[in-house]
XYZ file of C-alpha atoms in Angstrom:
567
model
C 9.651 -13.660 -9.435
C 7.308 -16.649 -9.427
C 6.212 -17.585 -5.928
C 6.966 -21.134 -4.919
C 3.382 -21.594 -3.740
C 2.267 -20.974 -7.318
C 3.872 -24.283 -8.239
C 1.144 -25.914 -6.119
C -1.731 -23.672 -7.147
C -1.151 -22.284 -10.638
C -3.890 -20.627 -12.653
C -7.108 -22.640 -12.374
C -7.551 -24.770 -15.441
C -3.943 -24.291 -16.601
C -1.591 -27.196 -17.352
C 0.368 -26.487 -14.135
C -2.843 -26.393 -12.128
C -3.952 -29.765 -13.479
C -0.545 -31.331 -12.905
C -0.521 -30.169 -9.267
C -3.879 -31.759 -8.451
C -2.134 -34.619 -6.646
C -0.243 -32.189 -4.413
C -3.416 -30.320 -3.518
C -5.210 -33.604 -2.869
C -2.592 -34.648 -0.330
C -2.540 -31.233 1.324
C -6.325 -31.291 1.753
C -5.797 -34.365 3.916
C -3.696 -32.277 6.285
C -6.293 -29.510 6.621
C -5.386 -27.219 3.701
C -8.408 -25.477 2.178
C -9.036 -23.801 -1.171
C -8.196 -20.482 0.476
C -4.895 -21.864 1.776
C -3.730 -22.664 -1.750
C -3.706 -18.931 -2.484
C -1.491 -18.136 0.524
C 2.324 -18.052 0.647
C 3.738 -21.243 2.116
C 6.048 -20.614 5.071
C 8.340 -23.379 6.294
C 8.532 -23.495 10.091
C 11.467 -25.471 11.490
C 10.970 -26.473 15.130
C 14.017 -28.184 16.722
C 12.069 -29.547 19.686
C 13.156 -32.141 22.221
C 12.410 -32.720 25.879
C 16.001 -33.959 26.165
C 17.367 -30.536 27.102
C 15.944 -27.425 28.792
C 17.307 -25.363 25.889
C 14.624 -26.731 23.547
C 11.967 -28.085 25.899
C 9.708 -25.078 25.241
C 10.408 -24.751 21.516
C 7.361 -26.796 20.518
C 5.183 -24.294 22.391
C 6.960 -21.456 20.591
C 6.365 -23.234 17.298
C 2.649 -23.438 17.935
C 2.570 -19.706 18.648
C 4.550 -18.885 15.507
C 2.372 -21.154 13.383
C -0.738 -19.414 14.666
C 0.755 -16.001 13.963
C 1.882 -16.972 10.448
C -1.675 -17.908 9.606
C -3.057 -14.764 11.224
C -0.648 -12.763 9.070
C -1.929 -14.387 5.883
C 0.486 -17.288 5.346
C 0.197 -21.051 5.592
C 2.786 -22.934 7.611
C 4.390 -26.285 6.848
C 5.830 -27.459 10.152
C 8.686 -29.892 10.745
C 11.335 -30.773 13.306
C 15.098 -31.208 13.301
C 17.602 -33.153 15.427
C 18.816 -31.598 18.679
C 21.960 -32.817 20.454
C 22.416 -31.364 23.930
C 25.981 -30.270 24.568
C 25.483 -30.234 28.324
C 24.162 -33.791 28.434
C 26.612 -35.255 25.914
C 29.623 -33.474 27.429
C 32.628 -35.638 28.247
C 31.296 -38.710 26.425
C 31.336 -40.226 22.938
C 27.919 -38.599 22.447
C 29.602 -35.176 22.253
C 31.071 -36.238 18.911
C 27.592 -35.817 17.471
C 27.165 -32.224 18.665
C 29.031 -30.238 16.001
C 27.984 -32.832 13.430
C 24.367 -32.013 14.282
C 24.864 -28.398 13.188
C 25.352 -29.476 9.580
C 22.702 -32.196 9.780
C 20.196 -29.594 11.054
C 21.120 -27.284 8.172
C 20.737 -30.115 5.670
C 17.428 -31.178 7.224
C 15.999 -27.680 6.846
C 17.256 -27.477 3.270
C 15.556 -30.792 2.477
C 12.238 -29.449 3.745
C 12.401 -25.936 2.295
C 13.496 -27.195 -1.122
C 11.459 -30.395 -1.059
C 8.265 -28.432 -0.416
C 9.285 -25.416 -2.534
C 8.215 -22.969 0.153
C 7.959 -19.208 -0.260
C 9.762 -18.271 2.952
C 11.008 -19.783 6.190
C 11.159 -19.153 9.935
C 13.551 -21.331 11.906
C 13.525 -21.648 15.695
C 16.544 -22.546 17.807
C 17.663 -23.235 21.347
C 20.697 -25.393 22.142
C 24.055 -24.337 20.740
C 24.254 -26.073 17.356
C 20.611 -25.455 16.494
C 21.338 -21.713 16.279
C 23.870 -21.609 13.418
C 22.276 -24.753 11.970
C 18.955 -22.909 11.730
C 20.479 -20.038 9.735
C 22.968 -21.853 7.486
C 20.377 -23.210 4.995
C 18.642 -19.827 4.744
C 21.963 -18.332 3.629
C 22.939 -21.346 1.522
C 19.924 -21.037 -0.756
C 19.422 -17.272 -0.363
C 15.931 -17.759 1.063
C 13.445 -15.200 2.306
C 13.340 -15.815 6.019
C 14.613 -15.249 9.520
C 15.483 -17.168 12.644
C 14.099 -16.883 16.183
C 16.078 -17.847 19.283
C 14.113 -19.602 22.018
C 15.729 -17.506 24.740
C 17.929 -17.914 27.783
C 17.162 -19.841 30.958
C 16.724 -18.036 34.262
C 19.558 -18.525 36.766
C 19.286 -21.066 39.556
C 19.998 -20.256 43.179
C 21.915 -21.946 46.001
C 22.499 -20.147 49.290
C 21.987 -16.795 47.569
C 24.471 -17.559 44.790
C 23.287 -17.549 41.161
C 23.864 -20.871 39.426
C 24.030 -22.123 35.847
C 25.031 -25.331 34.082
C 28.760 -24.595 34.353
C 28.328 -24.306 38.136
C 27.587 -28.034 38.094
C 30.624 -28.925 35.958
C 32.949 -26.882 38.161
C 31.365 -28.336 41.289
C 32.376 -31.797 40.068
C 35.997 -30.668 39.849
C 35.787 -29.061 43.295
C 34.273 -32.239 44.758
C 37.030 -34.422 43.261
C 39.625 -32.011 44.679
C 38.066 -32.366 48.145
C 36.780 -28.781 48.219
C 33.054 -29.626 48.093
C 31.196 -32.450 49.822
C 28.690 -34.776 48.155
C 25.687 -33.075 49.738
C 26.685 -29.652 48.375
C 27.386 -31.147 44.955
C 23.898 -32.691 44.877
C 22.316 -29.412 45.970
C 24.014 -27.541 43.110
C 22.996 -30.268 40.647
C 19.344 -29.934 41.685
C 19.235 -26.122 41.488
C 21.493 -25.105 38.595
C 18.804 -25.258 35.863
C 15.358 -24.149 37.135
C 13.370 -24.398 33.870
C 13.385 -24.090 30.096
C 15.829 -22.008 28.099
C 19.433 -22.072 26.917
C 22.446 -21.760 29.229
C 22.348 -18.427 31.003
C 25.888 -17.096 30.709
C 27.622 -15.721 27.636
C 28.177 -19.256 26.448
C 27.709 -20.440 22.861
C 23.899 -20.166 22.672
C 23.657 -16.580 23.892
C 26.789 -15.638 21.957
C 25.427 -16.910 18.649
C 21.906 -15.591 19.243
C 23.384 -12.140 19.899
C 25.679 -12.352 16.883
C 22.803 -13.332 14.593
C 20.677 -10.439 15.856
C 23.623 -8.127 15.109
C 23.949 -9.807 11.702
C 20.401 -8.648 11.014
C 18.809 -12.089 10.663
C 16.648 -12.014 13.795
C 14.490 -9.306 15.299
C 15.806 -6.589 17.636
C 15.762 -7.738 21.247
C 14.924 -11.363 20.478
C 18.327 -12.697 21.565
C 18.142 -11.197 25.060
C 14.448 -11.860 25.727
C 14.202 -14.749 28.179
C 12.584 -18.092 27.380
C 10.210 -18.497 30.317
C 9.228 -16.883 33.601
C 9.645 -18.415 37.062
C 6.409 -20.375 36.538
C 8.094 -21.970 33.482
C 5.563 -20.295 31.175
C 6.699 -18.714 27.882
C 7.698 -15.143 28.756
C 5.617 -12.269 27.442
C 8.611 -10.902 25.569
C 9.182 -14.220 23.828
C 5.498 -14.510 22.961
C 5.750 -11.088 21.334
C 8.852 -12.251 19.458
C 6.671 -14.966 17.889
C 4.136 -12.367 16.724
C 6.827 -10.033 15.380
C 8.650 -12.849 13.557
C 5.529 -13.954 11.699
C 4.729 -10.393 10.689
C 8.324 -9.763 9.639
C 8.571 -12.809 7.380
C 5.405 -11.783 5.553
C 6.814 -8.270 5.087
C 10.089 -9.734 3.794
C 8.175 -11.832 1.316
C 6.324 -8.778 0.083
C 9.495 -6.727 -0.266
C 11.525 -9.527 -1.853
C 14.421 -8.983 0.565
C 16.464 -12.204 0.788
C 19.027 -13.447 3.272
C 22.072 -12.534 1.193
C 20.769 -8.974 0.862
C 21.159 -8.845 4.652
C 24.161 -11.114 5.319
C 26.810 -8.825 3.803
C 30.465 -8.478 4.726
C 29.681 -5.409 6.860
C 26.897 -7.317 8.620
C 29.377 -10.051 9.540
C 31.708 -7.406 10.935
C 28.820 -6.177 13.103
C 28.126 -9.712 14.321
C 31.752 -10.365 15.231
C 32.047 -7.012 16.993
C 29.008 -7.710 19.173
C 30.145 -11.241 20.022
C 33.607 -10.031 21.086
C 32.307 -7.016 23.016
C 30.015 -9.293 25.023
C 32.827 -11.756 25.777
C 31.374 -14.582 23.725
C 32.338 -18.168 23.088
C 35.236 -19.410 20.951
C 32.618 -21.455 19.104
C 31.575 -18.184 17.469
C 34.743 -18.461 15.378
C 33.665 -21.799 13.883
C 30.057 -20.802 13.382
C 30.719 -17.380 11.873
C 33.146 -18.960 9.401
C 30.482 -21.534 8.527
C 27.759 -18.908 8.100
C 30.026 -16.771 5.929
C 30.757 -19.816 3.785
C 27.037 -20.453 3.307
C 26.383 -16.782 2.475
C 29.275 -16.788 -0.021
C 31.100 -14.111 1.973
C 34.896 -14.236 1.881
C 35.877 -14.404 5.567
C 39.018 -16.079 6.924
C 40.242 -16.923 10.398
C 42.936 -14.258 10.135
C 40.366 -11.677 9.068
C 38.281 -12.522 12.127
C 41.373 -11.803 14.196
C 41.875 -8.472 12.432
C 38.225 -7.376 12.658
C 38.002 -8.118 16.374
C 41.439 -6.854 17.386
C 40.063 -3.350 17.973
C 36.994 -4.460 19.962
C 37.195 -3.934 23.744
C 35.721 -6.507 26.109
C 32.678 -4.796 27.633
C 30.532 -7.632 29.006
C 31.020 -8.867 32.559
C 29.402 -12.239 31.959
C 29.903 -15.784 33.092
C 31.965 -17.920 32.718
C 34.728 -15.377 33.428
C 32.546 -12.578 34.862
C 29.628 -12.225 37.260
C 26.428 -11.890 35.256
C 24.029 -13.778 32.976
C 21.641 -12.872 30.164
C 18.819 -12.084 32.569
C 20.944 -9.261 33.992
C 21.520 -7.840 30.507
C 17.818 -8.121 29.692
C 16.970 -5.988 32.716
C 19.171 -3.074 31.559
C 18.028 -2.926 27.944
C 19.198 -6.182 26.385
C 21.036 -6.440 23.101
C 19.457 -3.291 21.616
C 21.187 -1.304 24.386
C 24.468 -3.114 23.652
C 24.245 -2.399 19.932
C 23.203 1.221 20.424
C 26.203 1.747 22.708
C 28.536 0.205 20.143
C 26.951 2.127 17.257
C 27.146 5.465 19.070
C 30.832 4.859 19.744
C 31.757 3.975 16.180
C 32.022 0.193 16.411
C 29.096 -0.838 14.157
C 27.985 -0.217 10.590
C 24.609 1.485 11.000
C 23.626 1.264 7.340
C 23.267 -2.554 7.191
C 19.764 -3.705 6.299
C 18.015 -6.198 8.609
C 14.985 -8.516 8.607
C 12.828 -5.650 9.834
C 13.354 -3.998 6.452
C 15.109 -1.195 8.307
C 18.793 -0.513 8.853
C 20.655 -1.215 12.070
C 20.660 2.501 12.877
C 16.918 2.784 12.238
C 16.234 -0.241 14.464
C 18.268 1.308 17.268
C 16.842 4.839 17.072
C 14.633 4.284 20.131
C 16.784 1.668 21.888
C 17.745 2.282 25.538
C 20.907 4.259 26.129
C 23.798 2.809 28.108
C 22.704 2.896 31.786
C 25.051 4.301 34.390
C 25.508 2.731 37.810
C 25.724 -0.883 36.656
C 28.581 -3.349 36.146
C 26.919 -5.777 33.705
C 27.965 -4.100 30.460
C 30.788 -1.585 30.545
C 31.038 1.546 28.452
C 33.777 1.597 25.770
C 35.400 4.482 27.651
C 35.886 2.184 30.664
C 36.015 -1.383 29.308
C 36.075 -4.591 31.297
C 39.311 -5.278 29.417
C 41.144 -3.574 26.577
C 40.874 -4.581 22.935
C 42.775 -7.761 22.132
C 42.171 -9.338 25.538
C 39.312 -11.661 24.707
C 39.498 -14.233 21.890
C 42.778 -14.098 19.970
C 43.879 -15.912 16.830
C 47.390 -17.398 17.104
C 49.702 -19.123 14.623
C 53.142 -20.705 15.058
C 54.657 -24.074 14.213
C 52.089 -25.858 16.388
C 49.187 -24.175 14.567
C 50.217 -23.246 11.034
C 46.595 -22.684 9.937
C 45.758 -21.013 13.241
C 44.125 -21.615 16.587
C 42.132 -19.593 19.111
C 42.731 -18.652 22.730
C 40.111 -17.172 25.022
C 41.692 -14.675 27.425
C 38.500 -13.033 28.734
C 40.423 -10.131 30.181
C 43.390 -12.068 31.582
C 46.642 -10.172 31.200
C 48.957 -12.952 30.068
C 51.927 -12.494 27.755
C 53.841 -15.784 27.985
C 53.200 -19.295 29.263
C 55.588 -22.177 28.726
C 55.751 -25.632 30.225
C 56.210 -29.341 29.664
C 53.653 -31.116 27.514
C 51.383 -33.744 29.018
C 50.106 -35.586 25.964
C 46.731 -37.317 25.677
C 45.069 -38.821 22.620
C 41.558 -38.625 24.052
C 39.670 -36.223 26.294
C 38.882 -38.986 28.802
C 42.596 -39.668 29.380
C 43.224 -36.025 30.271
C 40.214 -35.866 32.579
C 41.392 -38.982 34.404
C 44.820 -37.422 34.947
C 43.314 -34.185 36.301
C 40.886 -35.924 38.642
C 43.665 -38.312 39.706
C 45.854 -35.416 40.826
C 48.744 -36.120 38.443
C 48.540 -32.784 36.640
C 50.796 -30.152 38.166
C 50.981 -26.368 37.997
C 53.004 -25.307 34.961
C 51.941 -28.254 32.784
C 50.591 -27.830 29.255
C 47.915 -30.443 28.571
C 47.839 -31.454 24.911
C 44.650 -33.244 23.898
C 44.774 -34.380 20.276
C 42.948 -36.562 17.754
C 39.799 -34.708 18.825
C 39.577 -32.487 15.729
C 36.812 -32.408 13.107
C 38.158 -35.520 11.319
C 40.074 -37.157 14.129
C 37.376 -37.165 16.780
C 35.454 -37.106 14.612
C 33.225 -34.185 15.532
C 35.616 -31.893 17.411
C 34.384 -32.494 20.953
C 34.194 -29.685 23.502
C 36.655 -29.972 26.371
C 34.422 -28.607 29.115
C 34.925 -31.599 31.394
C 38.743 -31.303 31.669
C 38.694 -27.487 31.605
C 36.031 -27.330 34.330
C 37.919 -29.955 36.331
C 41.032 -27.765 36.181
C 39.050 -24.773 37.429
C 37.435 -26.839 40.195
C 40.841 -28.144 41.272
C 42.208 -24.595 41.499
C 44.569 -25.020 38.525
C 42.789 -22.722 36.082
C 45.527 -20.071 36.186
C 48.448 -22.474 36.352
C 47.810 -25.118 33.690
C 47.310 -24.534 29.964
C 45.234 -26.776 27.725
C 45.956 -27.066 23.983
C 43.706 -29.108 21.698
C 42.601 -29.670 18.131
C 39.155 -30.046 19.640
C 37.117 -27.098 20.790
C 35.747 -25.602 24.004
C 32.356 -25.005 25.496
C 31.264 -21.414 25.789
C 31.359 -22.140 29.510
C 35.124 -22.699 29.453
C 37.600 -20.314 30.974
C 41.240 -20.577 31.982
C 44.309 -20.806 29.711
C 42.630 -22.662 26.878
C 43.744 -22.944 23.239
C 41.492 -24.778 20.812
C 40.823 -25.308 17.096
C 44.524 -26.110 16.541
C 44.889 -26.590 12.787
C 46.029 -28.615 10.985
C 44.626 -31.222 13.349
C 46.492 -34.352 14.444
C 44.497 -36.693 12.202
C 45.834 -35.023 9.038
C 49.414 -34.784 10.306
C 49.414 -31.389 11.972
C 52.321 -30.620 14.282
C 50.144 -31.410 17.295
C 50.412 -35.088 16.272
C 54.195 -34.946 16.780
C 54.262 -33.572 20.343
C 55.805 -35.942 22.886
C 55.552 -36.088 26.659
C 57.825 -33.499 28.268
C 58.342 -31.325 25.164
C 58.287 -27.617 25.915
C 55.225 -25.825 24.542
C 55.280 -22.025 24.458
C 52.296 -19.681 24.272
C 53.640 -16.266 23.281
C 50.814 -13.735 23.130
C 53.128 -10.828 22.434
C 54.228 -12.580 19.262
C 50.837 -14.149 18.613
C 52.284 -17.651 18.346
C 51.903 -21.178 19.715
C 55.171 -23.069 19.305
C 56.580 -26.504 19.966
C 60.140 -25.873 21.200
C 61.763 -28.837 19.462
C 64.499 -28.490 16.836
C 63.608 -28.989 13.186
C 65.801 -32.081 12.763
C 63.946 -33.891 15.547
C 60.584 -32.769 14.167
C 61.562 -34.141 10.735
C 62.545 -37.474 12.282
C 59.236 -37.709 14.127
C 57.311 -36.844 10.977
C 59.041 -39.598 9.035
C 57.860 -42.115 11.655
C 54.290 -40.779 12.010
C 51.391 -42.612 10.416
C 47.800 -41.435 10.441
C 45.662 -43.675 12.630
C 42.615 -45.249 11.053
C 39.389 -43.308 11.388
C 37.533 -44.307 14.531
C 34.201 -44.734 12.752
C 33.790 -46.520 9.439
C 29.995 -46.445 9.116
C 27.166 -44.059 9.883
C 26.931 -40.312 10.206
C 30.309 -39.845 11.932
C 32.086 -41.729 9.142
C 30.378 -39.561 6.521
C 31.273 -36.435 8.470
C 34.948 -37.405 8.798
C 35.163 -37.890 5.028
C 33.525 -34.545 4.204
C 34.474 -32.065 6.929
C 36.907 -29.217 6.323
C 39.532 -27.842 8.694
C 38.503 -25.952 11.823
C 40.288 -22.961 10.285
C 37.557 -22.952 7.619
C 34.619 -23.486 9.974
C 34.512 -27.306 9.908
C 31.891 -27.198 7.142
C 30.695 -30.137 5.060
C 29.015 -28.316 2.163
């Protein structure tokens, strides 16, 4: 197969070579030499910003990777992508741009890899949407390449208690409920995030990084190697990840192994199994559907439910458990997790990975499951049984499906009167104002992919419920989504969404909403005649944005049940 770099070089004196003189002339101005024109061109996507700790160090990582690419015999073309911080945009209109940014990042990388006709690609990532966004274009165009996660943040500390970003959100709820004074709230705010790296718990970033390593598209151990040390210097492990990634992409180029050779149906089953065993984020559902779509793998929401129904919950991680990624790193990291799952029959060991080796070959020398620790449980003694983490539900309130995150809670039935809100801010105001009571079912709608637009995360109201001590007594149902830091009785991704006339648009204040886990359904307990009357009166509200990126997104985006993709 003709290398893309040959389109720039060609055979000296040939027609192609003459026609590409202009390209070489321009590249000489940016320090390319005659020798460089004979090297494979490697795209290097660096989603850097100093606007979030998740990506604050990614520029430094990029410089290391660029150096290593050139040491390994390649020539890097470096570029950036957008980065929207979920933690900073949370609870505001800015959060509408978060999920949108995933697809914009993917499109940005495609523009650069195709516009420069590169031979291979390495993409870096940090904050939540940069992780799937960094892999989607590699799968979309079946590129030679891999992705490298920037790593998790170290935990903060307050009075001997480990802190993370969700500690701050829950502290706000506790303060508003009168359980925490202003001085303590400020102390937690100042200590929760001590340096660079993505959120420390098994939230969306660590979930997706782990899933992608299990998928075979990043190097063994890279997802659980921490971003920086306590001096806020790139960790030695992460520095080594940069070296290994550069060497691996050159080996992939030599072998001709492409992303779709790796991203098979069985590889997706491995990724889902690891994410569920760790106790990962509900956002994994959206992102795995999107990645499967890009890789041309037939994967549905119901199939995700079936694949994961036999996976026990083994990780004891925040937000529902006690530990963070640093604790997993210290007992063997993701290689230990995957070896434990493989040895107990939960993974396909014959899937090829970006190392050029199979999963089983990668894990041959991985650490065994360590006894005497409570961070990651053995399948023989799980944190919770199979089916007690993320579940897919249907019912008349979610005909296309929805997801609930149980995280080990043993709940079979919850029913209560609906408290209906058409925006996240309205629900948050009611919670903080003390008007939400135990037994209520909060319904937050018109926050779906089209209706929001952008499918905002509901961390602010969910964290406020936890802080107010209502996490076990109030359910929240939304066509929006949840942060990986969310826990409680939370149902998201309700589809069809309100904006397109889903049943959630017809719920009225005081209606009984029933969550029946035994039956796997979410139902509105209103008779069909009344529902028909309401439907005849319902009219879709106008889209909230008529210009700009959100307007484009609302026109293009698919249902949450299909991954909220735009391609």
